[in-house]
């Protein structure tokens, strides 16, 4: 073995200690052996050309160079996908998470094509009629047209009903006239819009026959397909440097009485006829928000994957890194041996599992609701909206906090861009805001919870994810504390029920004392967010536990044991995090809390020997991790030194600025 492919001795030892079958866990996380094999096949085809490697790391490039480089790599990757990967996987895999994640090997930051596949194409699939899809979808999938999703404006993101861009129907020419009447009506933020897209989905207020019918979606060509020049009446550009997403050319867009054909309105859920008659969406008023629901569902899996990357980096690094002395003169321990380090990292492994299994469950719920809606039944949509809203909010918020924790766990080296942890953080922290801000989405879930509470109060049976509310009305007093997984979950459900109950009481008391409903709701929103968070925690705990029980039924004993230890760690961690709530809503005692703490510390000890095996089971290739600290071989220090050689500042022994500025300064007199 050369030093280049030699595995770090500490890491090799960790792998020898691992007592479970790593592949078995990978299969569980991927959703089955076949899925793992297909993922590996895709990765082999897409990554073995080595096209991902930049001669100069992208962080050293100027804004222009970075963008051009991102486009170059997006085209290379798209060609590989079109010509090689889809040959073996089929076109239905075009937008699959596996392909999105494999693409991470090409970009430390973001592909300018991400919104094309992530939202433009889904908006065509979800919002267009079959006839419209036949017109647009093949061209979009073949990249003959490249799109963005332009909804947010300079003045409004959250409040979609407040968007100001207008689309006014002109029956004379059978066209819509798009217009940006104010500065705040300019579209702002859409990824890929600034420099790359030649089309986009535009969300605008629809006017026909003198009446406004609210926001609707339109497909709009914004640039000439030959010259890429913005079309007359279109003003488009890039919004400027951001915390992350700097290769995604997030853009602005304004229209000056810009005309598009009638059939460019996405007409699956509402139509404007030739004469201007508006035909209302028959089934549900919010079906035009469907693309957002789809993306929120996919973001739970994204949160899991990015957290899995961060913790893979941090655990491998913590096995390689030695620091301090436990006793005078003793060998410096691996930092992974410190219980405080285990406390930082093992919860991240468990959370990545919890979110991955919850994401798959949510995806199945989403497809089941879609199937019902195809049959004309929209009854399950409110529950899906409530679930996808809170799960998106919590998974992105927790993943953000834990990725930062992984960076802290890597000390100074975690601050290096080459560790990839700062990029991961900058990418994931945005997901807490986009596709619906954290607070705003939890308040959407709270609306659903209050209604469900009122139904349960009146004796009606409520939907499965809030079924615990029915129990709330049949049991008296605090929930009996029980340290079993099912017991902890029941207590978390009681916490949620108790908090929702307090919200309802607050709202009612405020109304009784003279407030109108809107003000009473507004004054209660701090509690409502808290209640929605508690509900969502109980959903995640419940789903994670249920899925582990179901998926490990036929697993080997050691896999069962280690996955059980992780889920128990997760349940115990959250019970300890929420002792205040547990004291308020259950019979838990001081003694029970002491026991929980001991149980938690014992779990850290049990998981420790399998920690590296557990992150290896995420099976994230080095090309995708893109980290000096987290590679499979653990050559941390060598890779940090190799990176230094790529730094353009080190190309010449003396920087020109020395002669230009420093020397004159040194020579000048005070
Ligand atoms: C290669 C593969 C690619 C894969 C890619 C994976 C990664 C993808 C990355 C994608 C990157 C994305 C980048 C970012 C993109 C964006 O951010 S796009 C813009 C997103 N914007 C938002 O999310 C805005 C958030 N705001 C809203 O959603 C809404 O305005 C609101 C907050 C929900 C309020 O809407 P409003 O119309 O005012 O409704 P309300 O009055 O509050 O509620 C009325 C009732 O409607 C119900 N409802 C609301 N929304 C929905 C919905 N979506 N579905 C169903 N029902 C809904 C609401 O609950 C109310 O119900 P009742 O209580 O019964 O009255
Ligand atoms: C990296 C990135 C990429 C994006 N990509 C796209 C894209 O491709 N296409 C697109 O259309 N948009 C995109 N967006 C925009 C994004 O969807 C919005 O920024 C997001 O929905 C939040 O809206 P806002 O910016 O208007 O925030 P605001 O709504 O102004 O929120 C500001 C604060 O006010 C609070 N707040 C707002 N309303 C309420 C309320 N009713 N109750 C309580 N608190 C409230 C929020 O909680 C938040 O703390 C992107 C944003 C980012 C950061």
Coordinates of C-alpha atoms and ligand atoms in Angstrom, one line a residue, residues 115 119 148-159 187-193 201 203 239 242 244-245 248 250 292 296 426-427 429-441 443 522 525 529, ligand 2:
X115 CA -34.3 24.5 -9.3
X119 CA -39.2 22.9 -8.8
X148 CA -36.7 28.4 -12.5
X149 CA -39.5 28.8 -10.0
X150 CA -40.3 32.5 -9.5
X151 CA -42.8 33.0 -6.8
X152 CA -41.2 35.1 -4.0
X153 CA -41.0 38.9 -4.6
X154 CA -38.9 41.7 -3.1
X155 CA -41.9 42.6 -0.9
X156 CA -43.5 39.2 -0.2
X157 CA -42.3 35.6 0.4
X158 CA -44.4 34.1 3.1
X159 CA -47.7 35.8 2.3
X187 CA -39.5 38.5 -8.4
X188 CA -36.6 37.9 -6.1
X189 CA -34.6 34.9 -5.0
X190 CA -35.5 32.2 -7.6
X191 CA -32.6 29.8 -8.0
X192 CA -31.2 29.6 -11.5
X193 CA -33.2 32.6 -12.6
X201 CA -42.8 29.3 -13.6
X203 CA -46.7 33.0 -9.7
X239 CA -29.3 39.3 -6.8
X242 CA -25.2 35.4 -0.2
X244 CA -24.4 30.1 0.6
X245 CA -26.1 29.2 -2.7
X248 CA -27.2 29.0 -7.9
X250 CA -30.6 33.4 -7.5
X292 CA -44.3 23.7 -2.4
X296 CA -41.3 20.3 1.6
X426 CA -24.7 27.4 4.6
X427 CA -26.7 25.1 2.4
X429 CA -29.5 26.8 7.1
X430 CA -31.2 28.2 4.0
X431 CA -33.7 25.3 4.1
X432 CA -35.0 26.6 7.4
X433 CA -36.2 29.7 5.6
X434 CA -37.0 28.8 2.0
X435 CA -40.0 26.8 1.0
X436 CA -41.8 28.3 4.0
X437 CA -40.1 29.8 7.0
X438 CA -39.8 27.7 10.2
X439 CA -42.3 29.8 12.4
X440 CA -44.8 30.3 9.5
X441 CA -45.0 26.6 8.8
X443 CA -48.2 28.0 12.6
X522 CA -52.1 36.3 17.3
X525 CA -48.8 32.3 18.5
X529 CA -45.5 27.4 17.7
Ligands
LIG2 C1 -31.3 30.3 -0.5 C2 -32.7 30.7 -0.9 C3 -33.3 30.2 -2.0 C4 -34.6 30.6 -2.4 N1 -35.1 30.1 -3.6 C5 -36.3 30.5 -4.0 C6 -36.8 30.1 -5.3 O1 -36.2 29.4 -6.0 N2 -38.0 30.6 -5.6 C7 -38.8 31.4 -4.8 O2 -39.9 31.8 -5.2 N3 -38.3 31.8 -3.6 C8 -37.1 31.4 -3.2 N4 -36.7 31.8 -1.9 C9 -37.5 32.6 -1.1 C10 -38.0 31.9 0.1 O3 -39.1 31.1 -0.3 C11 -38.5 33.0 1.1 O4 -37.4 33.7 1.5 C12 -39.2 32.3 2.3 O5 -40.5 31.7 1.9 C13 -39.5 33.3 3.4 O6 -40.2 34.4 3.0 P1 -39.7 35.9 3.2 O7 -38.3 36.0 2.8 O8 -40.7 36.8 2.7 O9 -39.6 36.1 4.8 P2 -40.6 36.9 5.7 O10 -42.0 36.3 5.5 O11 -40.5 38.4 5.5 O12 -40.1 36.5 7.1 C14 -39.3 37.3 8.0 C15 -39.7 37.0 9.4 O13 -41.0 37.3 9.7 C16 -41.7 36.2 10.2 N5 -43.1 36.1 9.8 C17 -43.6 36.4 8.5 N6 -44.9 36.2 8.4 C18 -45.3 35.8 9.7 C19 -46.5 35.4 10.2 N7 -47.6 35.3 9.5 N8 -46.5 35.0 11.5 C20 -45.4 35.1 12.3 N9 -44.2 35.4 11.8 C21 -44.1 35.7 10.5 C22 -40.9 35.0 9.8 O14 -41.0 33.9 10.8 C23 -39.5 35.5 9.8 O15 -38.9 35.4 11.0 C24 -35.4 31.4 -1.6 C25 -34.8 31.9 -0.4 C26 -33.5 31.5 0.0 C27 -32.9 32.1 1.3

